[in-house]
Short mmCIF file of C-alpha atoms in Angstrom, two decimals:
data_model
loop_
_atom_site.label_atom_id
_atom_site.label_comp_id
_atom_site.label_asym_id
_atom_site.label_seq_id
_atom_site.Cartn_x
_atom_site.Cartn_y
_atom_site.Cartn_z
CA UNK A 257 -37.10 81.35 62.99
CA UNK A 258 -40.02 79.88 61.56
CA UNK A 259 -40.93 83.00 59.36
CA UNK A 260 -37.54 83.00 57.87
CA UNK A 261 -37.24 80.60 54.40
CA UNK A 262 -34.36 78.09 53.94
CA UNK A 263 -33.50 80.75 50.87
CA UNK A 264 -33.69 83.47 52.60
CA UNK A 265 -30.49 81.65 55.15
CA UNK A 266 -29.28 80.25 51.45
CA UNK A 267 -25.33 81.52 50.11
CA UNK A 268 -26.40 83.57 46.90
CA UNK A 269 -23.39 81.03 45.48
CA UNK A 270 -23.89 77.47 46.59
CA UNK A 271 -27.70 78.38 47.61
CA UNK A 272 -27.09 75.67 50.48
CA UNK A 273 -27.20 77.10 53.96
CA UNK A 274 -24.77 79.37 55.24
CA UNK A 275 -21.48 77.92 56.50
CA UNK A 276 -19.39 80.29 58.16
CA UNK A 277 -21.26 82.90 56.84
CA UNK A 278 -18.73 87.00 55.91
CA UNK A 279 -20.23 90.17 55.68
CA UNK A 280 -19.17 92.08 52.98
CA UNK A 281 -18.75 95.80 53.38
CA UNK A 282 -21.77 95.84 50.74
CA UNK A 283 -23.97 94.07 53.24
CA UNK A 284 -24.16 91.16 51.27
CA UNK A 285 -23.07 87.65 53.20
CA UNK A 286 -21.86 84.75 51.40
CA UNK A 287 -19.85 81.48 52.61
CA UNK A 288 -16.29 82.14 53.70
CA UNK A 289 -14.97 79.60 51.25
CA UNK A 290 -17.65 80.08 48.31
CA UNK A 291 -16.34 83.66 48.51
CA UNK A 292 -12.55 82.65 48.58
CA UNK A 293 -13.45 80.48 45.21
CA UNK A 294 -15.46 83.66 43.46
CA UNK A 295 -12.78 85.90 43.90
CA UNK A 296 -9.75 83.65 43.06
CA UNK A 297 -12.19 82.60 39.41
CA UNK A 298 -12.30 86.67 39.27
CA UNK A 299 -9.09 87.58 40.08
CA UNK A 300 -10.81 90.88 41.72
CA UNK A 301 -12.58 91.62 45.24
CA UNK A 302 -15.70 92.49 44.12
CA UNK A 303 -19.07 90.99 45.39
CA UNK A 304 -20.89 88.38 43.44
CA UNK A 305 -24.21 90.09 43.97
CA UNK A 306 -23.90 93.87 43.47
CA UNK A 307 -20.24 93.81 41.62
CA UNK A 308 -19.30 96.58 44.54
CA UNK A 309 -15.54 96.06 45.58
CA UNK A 310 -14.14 94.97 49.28
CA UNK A 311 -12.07 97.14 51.01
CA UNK A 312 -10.81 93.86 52.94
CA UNK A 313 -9.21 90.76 51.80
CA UNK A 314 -10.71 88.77 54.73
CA UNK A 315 -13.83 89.75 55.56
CA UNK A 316 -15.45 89.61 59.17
CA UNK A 317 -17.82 86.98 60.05
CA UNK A 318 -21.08 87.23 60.30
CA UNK A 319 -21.90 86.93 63.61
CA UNK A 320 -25.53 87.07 63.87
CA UNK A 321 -26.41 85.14 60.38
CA UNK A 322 -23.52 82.05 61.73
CA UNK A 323 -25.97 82.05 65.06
CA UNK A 324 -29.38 82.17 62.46
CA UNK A 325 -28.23 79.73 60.76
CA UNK A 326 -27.04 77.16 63.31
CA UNK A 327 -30.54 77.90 64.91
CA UNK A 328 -32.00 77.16 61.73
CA UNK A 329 -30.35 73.55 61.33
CA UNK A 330 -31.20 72.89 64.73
CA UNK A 331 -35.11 73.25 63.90
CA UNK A 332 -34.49 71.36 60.81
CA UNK A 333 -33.16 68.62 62.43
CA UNK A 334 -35.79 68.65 65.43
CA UNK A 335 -38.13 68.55 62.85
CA UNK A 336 -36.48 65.45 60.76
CA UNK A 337 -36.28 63.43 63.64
CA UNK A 338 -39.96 63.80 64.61
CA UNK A 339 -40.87 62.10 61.38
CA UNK A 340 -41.06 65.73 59.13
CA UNK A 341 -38.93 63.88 56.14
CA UNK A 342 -40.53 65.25 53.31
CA UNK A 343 -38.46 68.40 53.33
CA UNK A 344 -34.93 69.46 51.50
CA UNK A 345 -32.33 68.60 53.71
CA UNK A 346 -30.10 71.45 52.63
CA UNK A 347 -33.30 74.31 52.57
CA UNK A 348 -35.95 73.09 54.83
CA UNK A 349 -38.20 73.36 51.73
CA UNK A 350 -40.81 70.84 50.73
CA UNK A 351 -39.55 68.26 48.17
CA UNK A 352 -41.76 68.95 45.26
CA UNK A 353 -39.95 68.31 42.07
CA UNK A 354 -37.47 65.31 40.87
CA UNK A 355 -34.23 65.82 39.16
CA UNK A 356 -33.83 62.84 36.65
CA UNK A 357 -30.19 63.42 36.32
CA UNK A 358 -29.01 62.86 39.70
CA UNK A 359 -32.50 60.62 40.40
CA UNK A 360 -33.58 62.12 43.83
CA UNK A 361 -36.11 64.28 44.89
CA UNK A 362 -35.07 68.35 45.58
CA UNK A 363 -36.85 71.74 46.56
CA UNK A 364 -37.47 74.82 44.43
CA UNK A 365 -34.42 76.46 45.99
CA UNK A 366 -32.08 73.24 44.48
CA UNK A 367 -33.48 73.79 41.30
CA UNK A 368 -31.89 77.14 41.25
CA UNK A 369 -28.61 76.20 42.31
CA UNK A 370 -25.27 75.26 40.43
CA UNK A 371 -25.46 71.95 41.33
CA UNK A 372 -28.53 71.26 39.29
CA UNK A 373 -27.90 73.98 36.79
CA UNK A 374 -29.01 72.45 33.09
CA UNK A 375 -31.17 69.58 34.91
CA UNK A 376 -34.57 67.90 33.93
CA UNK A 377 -37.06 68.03 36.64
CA UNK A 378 -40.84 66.24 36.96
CA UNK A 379 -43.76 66.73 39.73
CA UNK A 380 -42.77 64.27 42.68
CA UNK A 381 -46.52 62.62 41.87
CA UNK A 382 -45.65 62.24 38.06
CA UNK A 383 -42.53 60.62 38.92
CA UNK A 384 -43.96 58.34 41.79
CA UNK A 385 -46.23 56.86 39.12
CA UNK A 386 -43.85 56.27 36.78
CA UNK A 387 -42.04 54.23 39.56
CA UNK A 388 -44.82 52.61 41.06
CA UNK A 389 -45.48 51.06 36.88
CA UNK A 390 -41.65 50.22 37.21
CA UNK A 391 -42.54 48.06 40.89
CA UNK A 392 -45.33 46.43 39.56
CA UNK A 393 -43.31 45.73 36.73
CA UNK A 394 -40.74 43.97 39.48
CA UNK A 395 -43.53 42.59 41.30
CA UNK A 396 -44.77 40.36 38.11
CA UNK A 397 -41.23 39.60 37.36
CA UNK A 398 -40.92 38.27 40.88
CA UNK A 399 -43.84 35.97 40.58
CA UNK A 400 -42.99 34.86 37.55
CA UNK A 401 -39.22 33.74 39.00
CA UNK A 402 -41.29 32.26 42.14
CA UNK A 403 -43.49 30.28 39.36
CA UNK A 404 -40.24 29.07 37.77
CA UNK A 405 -39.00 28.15 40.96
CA UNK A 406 -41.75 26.09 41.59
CA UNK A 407 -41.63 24.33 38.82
CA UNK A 408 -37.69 23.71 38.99
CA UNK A 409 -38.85 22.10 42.24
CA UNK A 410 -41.47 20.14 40.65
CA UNK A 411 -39.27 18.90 38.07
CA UNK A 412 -36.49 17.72 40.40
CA UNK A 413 -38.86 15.41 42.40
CA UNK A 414 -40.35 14.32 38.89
CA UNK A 415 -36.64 13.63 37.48
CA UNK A 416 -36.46 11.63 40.56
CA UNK A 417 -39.35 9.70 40.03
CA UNK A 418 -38.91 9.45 36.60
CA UNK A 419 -35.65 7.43 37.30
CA UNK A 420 -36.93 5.44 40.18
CA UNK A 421 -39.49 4.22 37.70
CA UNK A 422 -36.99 3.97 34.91
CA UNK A 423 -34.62 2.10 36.42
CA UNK A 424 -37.51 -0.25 38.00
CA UNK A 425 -38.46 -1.09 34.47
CA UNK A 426 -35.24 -1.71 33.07
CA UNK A 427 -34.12 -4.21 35.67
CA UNK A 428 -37.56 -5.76 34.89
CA UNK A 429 -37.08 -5.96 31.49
CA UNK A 430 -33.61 -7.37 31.83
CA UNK A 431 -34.84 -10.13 34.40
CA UNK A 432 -36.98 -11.37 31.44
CA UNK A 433 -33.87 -11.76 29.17
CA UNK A 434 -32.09 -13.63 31.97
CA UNK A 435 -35.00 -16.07 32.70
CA UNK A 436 -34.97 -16.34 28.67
CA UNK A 437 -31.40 -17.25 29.24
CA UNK A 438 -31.38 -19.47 31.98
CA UNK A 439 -34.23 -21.16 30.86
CA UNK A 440 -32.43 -21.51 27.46
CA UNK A 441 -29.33 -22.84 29.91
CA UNK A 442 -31.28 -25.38 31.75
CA UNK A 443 -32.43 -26.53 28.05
CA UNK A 444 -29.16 -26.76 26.73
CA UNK A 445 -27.90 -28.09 30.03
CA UNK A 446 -30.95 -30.36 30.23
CA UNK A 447 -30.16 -32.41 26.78
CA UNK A 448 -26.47 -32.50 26.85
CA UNK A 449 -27.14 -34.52 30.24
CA UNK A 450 -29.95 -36.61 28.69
CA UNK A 451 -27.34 -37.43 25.92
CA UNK A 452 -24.60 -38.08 28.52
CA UNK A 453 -26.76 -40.23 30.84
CA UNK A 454 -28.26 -42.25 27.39
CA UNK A 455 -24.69 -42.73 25.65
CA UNK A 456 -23.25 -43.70 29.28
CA UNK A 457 -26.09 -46.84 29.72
CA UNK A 458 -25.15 -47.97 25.86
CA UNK A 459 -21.21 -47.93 26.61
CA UNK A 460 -22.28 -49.87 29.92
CA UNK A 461 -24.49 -52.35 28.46
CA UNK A 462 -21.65 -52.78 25.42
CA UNK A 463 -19.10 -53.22 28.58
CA UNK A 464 -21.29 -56.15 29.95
CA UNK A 465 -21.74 -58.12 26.64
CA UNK A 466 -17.53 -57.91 26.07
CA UNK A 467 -17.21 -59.32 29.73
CA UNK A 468 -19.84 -61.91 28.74
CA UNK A 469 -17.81 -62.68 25.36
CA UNK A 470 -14.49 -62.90 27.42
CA UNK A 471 -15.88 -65.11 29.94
CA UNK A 472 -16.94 -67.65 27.33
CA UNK A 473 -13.82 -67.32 25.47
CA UNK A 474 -11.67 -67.50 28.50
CA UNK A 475 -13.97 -71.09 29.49
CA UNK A 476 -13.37 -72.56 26.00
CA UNK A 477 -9.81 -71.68 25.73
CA UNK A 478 -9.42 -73.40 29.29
CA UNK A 479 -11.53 -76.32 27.85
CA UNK A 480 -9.42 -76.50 25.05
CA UNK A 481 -5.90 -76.37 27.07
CA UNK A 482 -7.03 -79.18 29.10
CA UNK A 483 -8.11 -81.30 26.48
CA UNK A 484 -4.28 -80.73 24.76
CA UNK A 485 -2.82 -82.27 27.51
CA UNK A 486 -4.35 -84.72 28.53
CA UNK A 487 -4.23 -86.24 25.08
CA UNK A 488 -2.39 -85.29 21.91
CA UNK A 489 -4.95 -87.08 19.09
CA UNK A 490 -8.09 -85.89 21.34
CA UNK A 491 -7.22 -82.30 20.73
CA UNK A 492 -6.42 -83.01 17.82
CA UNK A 493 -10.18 -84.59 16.97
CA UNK A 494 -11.85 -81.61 18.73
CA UNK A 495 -10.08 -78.27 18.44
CA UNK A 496 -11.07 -77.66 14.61
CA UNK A 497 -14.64 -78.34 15.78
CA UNK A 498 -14.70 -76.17 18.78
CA UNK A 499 -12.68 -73.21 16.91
CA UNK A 500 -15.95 -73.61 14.54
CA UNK A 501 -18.25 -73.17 17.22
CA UNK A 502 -16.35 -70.43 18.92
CA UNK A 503 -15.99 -68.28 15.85
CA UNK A 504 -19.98 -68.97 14.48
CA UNK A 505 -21.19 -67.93 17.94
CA UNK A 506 -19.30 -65.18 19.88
CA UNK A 507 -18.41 -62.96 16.44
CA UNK A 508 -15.99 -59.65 17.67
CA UNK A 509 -18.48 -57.35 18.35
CA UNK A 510 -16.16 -53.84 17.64
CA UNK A 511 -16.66 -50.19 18.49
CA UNK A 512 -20.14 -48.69 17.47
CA UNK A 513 -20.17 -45.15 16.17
CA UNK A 514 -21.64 -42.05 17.36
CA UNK A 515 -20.87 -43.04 20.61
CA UNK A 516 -19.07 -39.78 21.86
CA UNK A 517 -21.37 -36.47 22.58
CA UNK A 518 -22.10 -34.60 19.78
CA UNK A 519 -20.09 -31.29 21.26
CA UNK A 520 -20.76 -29.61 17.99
CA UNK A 521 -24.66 -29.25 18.28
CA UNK A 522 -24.29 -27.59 22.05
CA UNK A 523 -21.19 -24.92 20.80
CA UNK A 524 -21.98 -24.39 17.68
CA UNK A 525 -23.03 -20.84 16.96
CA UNK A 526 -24.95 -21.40 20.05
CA UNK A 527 -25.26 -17.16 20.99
CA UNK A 528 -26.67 -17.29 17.54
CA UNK A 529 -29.39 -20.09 17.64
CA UNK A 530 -30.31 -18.31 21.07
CA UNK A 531 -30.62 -15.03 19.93
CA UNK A 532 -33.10 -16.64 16.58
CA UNK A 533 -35.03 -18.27 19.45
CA UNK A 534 -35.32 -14.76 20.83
CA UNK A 535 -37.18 -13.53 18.18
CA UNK A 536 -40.26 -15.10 19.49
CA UNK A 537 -40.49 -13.17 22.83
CA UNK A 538 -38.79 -10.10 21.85
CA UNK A 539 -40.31 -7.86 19.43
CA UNK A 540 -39.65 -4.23 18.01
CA UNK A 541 -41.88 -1.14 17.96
CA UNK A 542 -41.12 1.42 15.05
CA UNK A 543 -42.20 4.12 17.52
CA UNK A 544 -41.81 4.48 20.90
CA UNK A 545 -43.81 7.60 22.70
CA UNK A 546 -42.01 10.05 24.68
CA UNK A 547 -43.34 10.86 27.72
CA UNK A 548 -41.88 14.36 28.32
CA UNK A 549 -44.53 15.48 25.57
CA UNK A 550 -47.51 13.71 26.83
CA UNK A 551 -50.07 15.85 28.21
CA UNK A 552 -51.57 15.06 31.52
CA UNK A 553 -54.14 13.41 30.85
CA UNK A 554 -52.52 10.86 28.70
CA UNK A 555 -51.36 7.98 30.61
CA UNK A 556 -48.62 6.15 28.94
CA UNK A 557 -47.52 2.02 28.84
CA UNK A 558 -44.67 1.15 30.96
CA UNK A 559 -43.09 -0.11 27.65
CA UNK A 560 -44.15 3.63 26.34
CA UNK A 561 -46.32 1.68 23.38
CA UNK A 562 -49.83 2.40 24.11
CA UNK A 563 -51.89 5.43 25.70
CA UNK A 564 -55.27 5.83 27.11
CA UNK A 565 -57.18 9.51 28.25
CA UNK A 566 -57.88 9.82 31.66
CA UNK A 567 -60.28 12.59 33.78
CA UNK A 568 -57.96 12.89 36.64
CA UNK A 569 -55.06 15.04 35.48
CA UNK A 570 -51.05 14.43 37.04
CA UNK A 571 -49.49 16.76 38.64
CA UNK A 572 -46.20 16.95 35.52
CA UNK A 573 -43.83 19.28 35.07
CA UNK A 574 -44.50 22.56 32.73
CA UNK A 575 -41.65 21.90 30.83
CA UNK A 576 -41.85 23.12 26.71
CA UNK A 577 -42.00 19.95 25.61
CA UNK A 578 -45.42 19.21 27.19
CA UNK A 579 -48.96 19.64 25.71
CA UNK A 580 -50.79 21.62 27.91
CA UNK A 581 -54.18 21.61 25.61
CA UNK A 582 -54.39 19.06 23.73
CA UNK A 583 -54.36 15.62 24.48
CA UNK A 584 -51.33 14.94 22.31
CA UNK A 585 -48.26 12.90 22.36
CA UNK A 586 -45.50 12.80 20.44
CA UNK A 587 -43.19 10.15 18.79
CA UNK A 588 -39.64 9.78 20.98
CA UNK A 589 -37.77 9.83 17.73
CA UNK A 590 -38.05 12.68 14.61
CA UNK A 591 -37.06 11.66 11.45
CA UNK A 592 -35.42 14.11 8.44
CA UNK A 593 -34.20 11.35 6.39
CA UNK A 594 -35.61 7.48 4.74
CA UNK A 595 -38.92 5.79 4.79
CA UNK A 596 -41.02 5.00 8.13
CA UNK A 597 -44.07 2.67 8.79
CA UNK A 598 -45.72 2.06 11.86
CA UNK A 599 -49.40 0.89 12.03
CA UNK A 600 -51.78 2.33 15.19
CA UNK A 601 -54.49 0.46 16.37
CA UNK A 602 -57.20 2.40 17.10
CA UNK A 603 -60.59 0.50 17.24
CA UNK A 604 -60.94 1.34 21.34
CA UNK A 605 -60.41 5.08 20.37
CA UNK A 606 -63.81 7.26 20.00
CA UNK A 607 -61.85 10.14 18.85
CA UNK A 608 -58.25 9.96 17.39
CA UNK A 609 -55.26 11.56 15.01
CA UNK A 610 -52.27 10.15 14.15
CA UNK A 611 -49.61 11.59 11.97
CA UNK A 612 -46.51 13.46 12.06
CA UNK A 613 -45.79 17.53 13.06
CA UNK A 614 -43.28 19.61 12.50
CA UNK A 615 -40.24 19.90 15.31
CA UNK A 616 -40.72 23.80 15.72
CA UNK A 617 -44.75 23.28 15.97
CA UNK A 618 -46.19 25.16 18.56
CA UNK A 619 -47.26 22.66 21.49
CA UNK A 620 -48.25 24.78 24.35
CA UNK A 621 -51.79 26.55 23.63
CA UNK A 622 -54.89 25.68 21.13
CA UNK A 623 -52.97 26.41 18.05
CA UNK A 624 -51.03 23.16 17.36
CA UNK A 625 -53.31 22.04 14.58
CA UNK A 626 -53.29 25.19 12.68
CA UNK A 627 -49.91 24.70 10.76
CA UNK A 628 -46.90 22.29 10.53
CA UNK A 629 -49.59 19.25 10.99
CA UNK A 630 -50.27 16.17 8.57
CA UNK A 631 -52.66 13.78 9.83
CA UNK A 632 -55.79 11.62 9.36
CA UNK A 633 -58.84 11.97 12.34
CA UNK A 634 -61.87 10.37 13.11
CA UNK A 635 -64.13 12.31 14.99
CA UNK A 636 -61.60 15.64 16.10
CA UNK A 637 -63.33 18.03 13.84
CA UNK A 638 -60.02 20.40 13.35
CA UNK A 639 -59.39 21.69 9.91
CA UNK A 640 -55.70 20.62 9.20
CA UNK A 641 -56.48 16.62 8.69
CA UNK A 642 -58.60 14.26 6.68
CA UNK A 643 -61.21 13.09 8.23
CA UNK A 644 -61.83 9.48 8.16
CA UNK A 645 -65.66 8.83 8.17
CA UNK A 646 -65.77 5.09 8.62
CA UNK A 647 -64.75 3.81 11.95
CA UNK A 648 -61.13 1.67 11.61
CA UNK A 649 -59.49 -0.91 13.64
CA UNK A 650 -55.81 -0.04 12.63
CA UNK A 651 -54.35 2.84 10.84
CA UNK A 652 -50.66 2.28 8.71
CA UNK A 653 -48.52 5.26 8.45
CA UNK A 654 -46.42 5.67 5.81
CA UNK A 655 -43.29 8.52 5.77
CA UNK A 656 -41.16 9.09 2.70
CA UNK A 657 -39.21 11.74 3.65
CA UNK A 658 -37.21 12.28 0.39
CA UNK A 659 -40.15 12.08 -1.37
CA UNK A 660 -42.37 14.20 0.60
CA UNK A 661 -44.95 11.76 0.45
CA UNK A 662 -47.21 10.91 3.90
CA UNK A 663 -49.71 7.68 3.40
CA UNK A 664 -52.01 6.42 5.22
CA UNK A 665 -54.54 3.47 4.90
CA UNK A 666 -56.17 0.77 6.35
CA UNK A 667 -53.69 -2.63 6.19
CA UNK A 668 -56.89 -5.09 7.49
CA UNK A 669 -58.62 -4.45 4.31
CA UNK A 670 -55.41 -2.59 2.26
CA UNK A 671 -57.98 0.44 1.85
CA UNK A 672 -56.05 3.54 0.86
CA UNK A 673 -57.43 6.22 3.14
CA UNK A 674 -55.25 9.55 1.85
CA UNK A 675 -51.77 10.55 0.86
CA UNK A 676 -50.39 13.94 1.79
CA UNK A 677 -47.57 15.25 -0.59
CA UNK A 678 -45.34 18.09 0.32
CA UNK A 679 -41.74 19.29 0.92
CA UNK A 680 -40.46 18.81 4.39
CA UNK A 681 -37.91 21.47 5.22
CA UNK A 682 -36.82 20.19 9.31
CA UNK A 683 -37.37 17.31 11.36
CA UNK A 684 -40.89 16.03 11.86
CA UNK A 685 -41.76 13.59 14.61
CA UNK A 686 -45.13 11.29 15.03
CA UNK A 687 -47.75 12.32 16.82
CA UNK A 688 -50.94 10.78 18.49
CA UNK A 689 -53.92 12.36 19.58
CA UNK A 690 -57.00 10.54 21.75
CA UNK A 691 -59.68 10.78 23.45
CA UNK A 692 -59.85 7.02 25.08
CA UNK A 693 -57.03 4.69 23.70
CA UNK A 694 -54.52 4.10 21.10
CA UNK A 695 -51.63 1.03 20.46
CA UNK A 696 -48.56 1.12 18.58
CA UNK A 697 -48.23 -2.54 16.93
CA UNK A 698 -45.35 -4.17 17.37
CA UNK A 699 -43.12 -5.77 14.43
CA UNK A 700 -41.28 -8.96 14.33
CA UNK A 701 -37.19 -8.52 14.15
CA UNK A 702 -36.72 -10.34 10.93
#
């Protein structure tokens, strides 16, 4: 069995191993149903191999190739199941070639049957390599899913902290407008009762000098009723001069004004007069940083107004937004419309930029200053800005959009520093760069 090939036990039809193997009167042997299919296609009993015609319509079996055969599989299998894989299940043969059409690896003797007729083969090896280019290809795709998944993870417990913080701030920021409030209550509260308690003592001490007045009036009258009685003329001597002294010294004292509260100053466009009393605690900054820009090293104000550089990096997100080279932040809100001031203080700062960048500006890499940048530095050294020599304690920035004029200058001194004039064709936003610290200034409401 061993010397005998898997083509050599092949049908000269299917070239797959014999099943049920007829003998032809030719000698030739062929599958018992492969045959059936040849003739009925020919319409004649002739062989397939040597064209010779069959006495018989239904040849014998081949007795002796059936019992080769079965041998055959047997060994094939023994061999399969020992860990021998790397052979053609259908020849025995060793798997050398790889047909690209049906994508799996056959023998010589498959090549040559009709089941691959017309197909593309490769070496096994050329193929394998081709494949393995394909896995690694997989492989980086994996890790680069994992990566993403790690930073989806990141970003959840960031979101989270993000609005733990958020929401910290807010209520903060709201419990200084109450305490504004009730402090503006307690006020309010405060002088309507000083006015209550003030009014109430003048009404009282205006109630005791009318019960003073009655009291002498009521004495006098009583004086004067018993002096009419107990003589006519006597009264008549003395009433004119007591009516004199009555009216000379007790003289009807009356109502006095203003003495009601003064409900009017208390209501009166009173949200109003507190909100204008507002204006001295709260204030407005023209530009508030965003912190989904800010690169690591930038740590930002809770009231997102002010940054300073730091050497310990945070563990942020990787999100687009983000510088991941530059120590750059960006304004919260673009603008592709109108004029826009803000003033930067920047006196703390040993290095610095401020300006404005295009929306579609390239953030992540070393490239962000190359294009779509319009800004005045001290001390950066890239090409794109002007470079202030002197060193400045503020720095006003001036957007015309319309106009497509950017200003900047110095507003301690009013020193023009440079004016940039272009045409902007999409949003720009500000942007900061630092090395140590920077302030946005705030403005007052009105």
């Amino acid at each position: 069995m061993d010397s005998l090939s898997a083509k050599e036990m092949s049908c000269p039809i299917c070239c797959e191993i014999f099943k049920a193997p007829v003998l032809l009167s030719c000698s030739h042997s062929f599958c018992k149903e492969c045959l059936r299919q040849f003739w009925r296609s020919k319409s004649t009993r002739e062989c397939p191999v040597c064209r010779r015609r069959s006495s018989r319509d239904d040849p014998p079996c081949n007795l002796v190739l059936k019992n080769l055969c079965e041998s055959f599989l047997r060994g094939r299998n023994e061999r399969s199941s020992s860990g021998s894989e790397e052979v053609c299940s259908l020849h025995s043969e060793k798997l050398k070639l790889f047909c690209l059409e049906d994508k799996q690896p056959v023998c010589l003797v498959c090549r040559d049957s009709q089941k691959h007729h017309k197909h593309t083969f490769r070496p096994i090896s050329e193929v394998v390599s081709s494949y393995k280019e394909e896995l690694r290809f997989l492989q980086e795709k994996l890790k680069h899913r994992e990566k993403i998944k790690g930073e989806c993870v990141k970003t959840i417990q960031h979101i989270k902290s993000q609005a733990e913080h958020t929401e910290c701030q807010i209520k903060l920021e709201f419990e200084k407008l109450h305490q504004f409030l009730r402090d503006e209550e307690e006020i309010a509260i405060a002088a309507l009762r000083e006015e209550k308690g003030r009014k109430n003592q003048r009404m009282k001490e205006k109630l005791e000098e009318m019960n003073r007045h009655i009291s002498a009036l009521s004495h006098t009258i009583q004086d004067i009723e018993e002096m009419m009685s107990a003589s006519e003329v006597l009264f008549l001597k003395n009433f004119p001069a007591e009516m004199e002294r009555v009216q000379s010294s007790q003289p009807d004292p009356g109502m006095a004004s203003g003495a009601l509260i003064h409900v009017a100053s208390y209501l009166g466009n009173l949200p109003f007069r507190v909100w204008k009393k507002a204006q001295d605690i709260v204030q407005n900054t023209p530009v508030i940083l965003d912190p989904n820009t800010a690169h690591p090293d930038l740590l930002l104000s809770d009231d997102l107004t002010s940054l300073r550089c730091t050497s310990n990096s945070r563990t942020l997100p990787d999100n687009p937004e983000r510088f991941d080279e530059h120590s750059c932040v960006l304004g919260s809100e673009g603008f592709n419309s109108g004029t826009h001031r803000w003033d930067v203080e920047v006196k703390e700062s040993s290095s610095w930029a401020v300006g404005v960048t295009a929306a579609s500006n390239q953030r992540k890499g070393c490239d962000f200053f190359d294009t779509g940048v319009w800004s005045v530095q001290y001390r950066l050294f890239e090409e794109s800005g002007f470079p202030v020599e002197q060193k400045l304690e503020r720095v006003r920035v001036q957007l015309d959009y319309d106009r497509g004029t950017l200003s900047f200058s110095e507003p301690v001194t009013n020193t023009h520093l440079y004016t940039f004039t272009t045409r902007f064709t999409e949003t720009v936003f500000p942007f900061f760069y630092s090395f140590s610290h920077l302030r946005i200034l705030q403005v007052n409401c009105l």
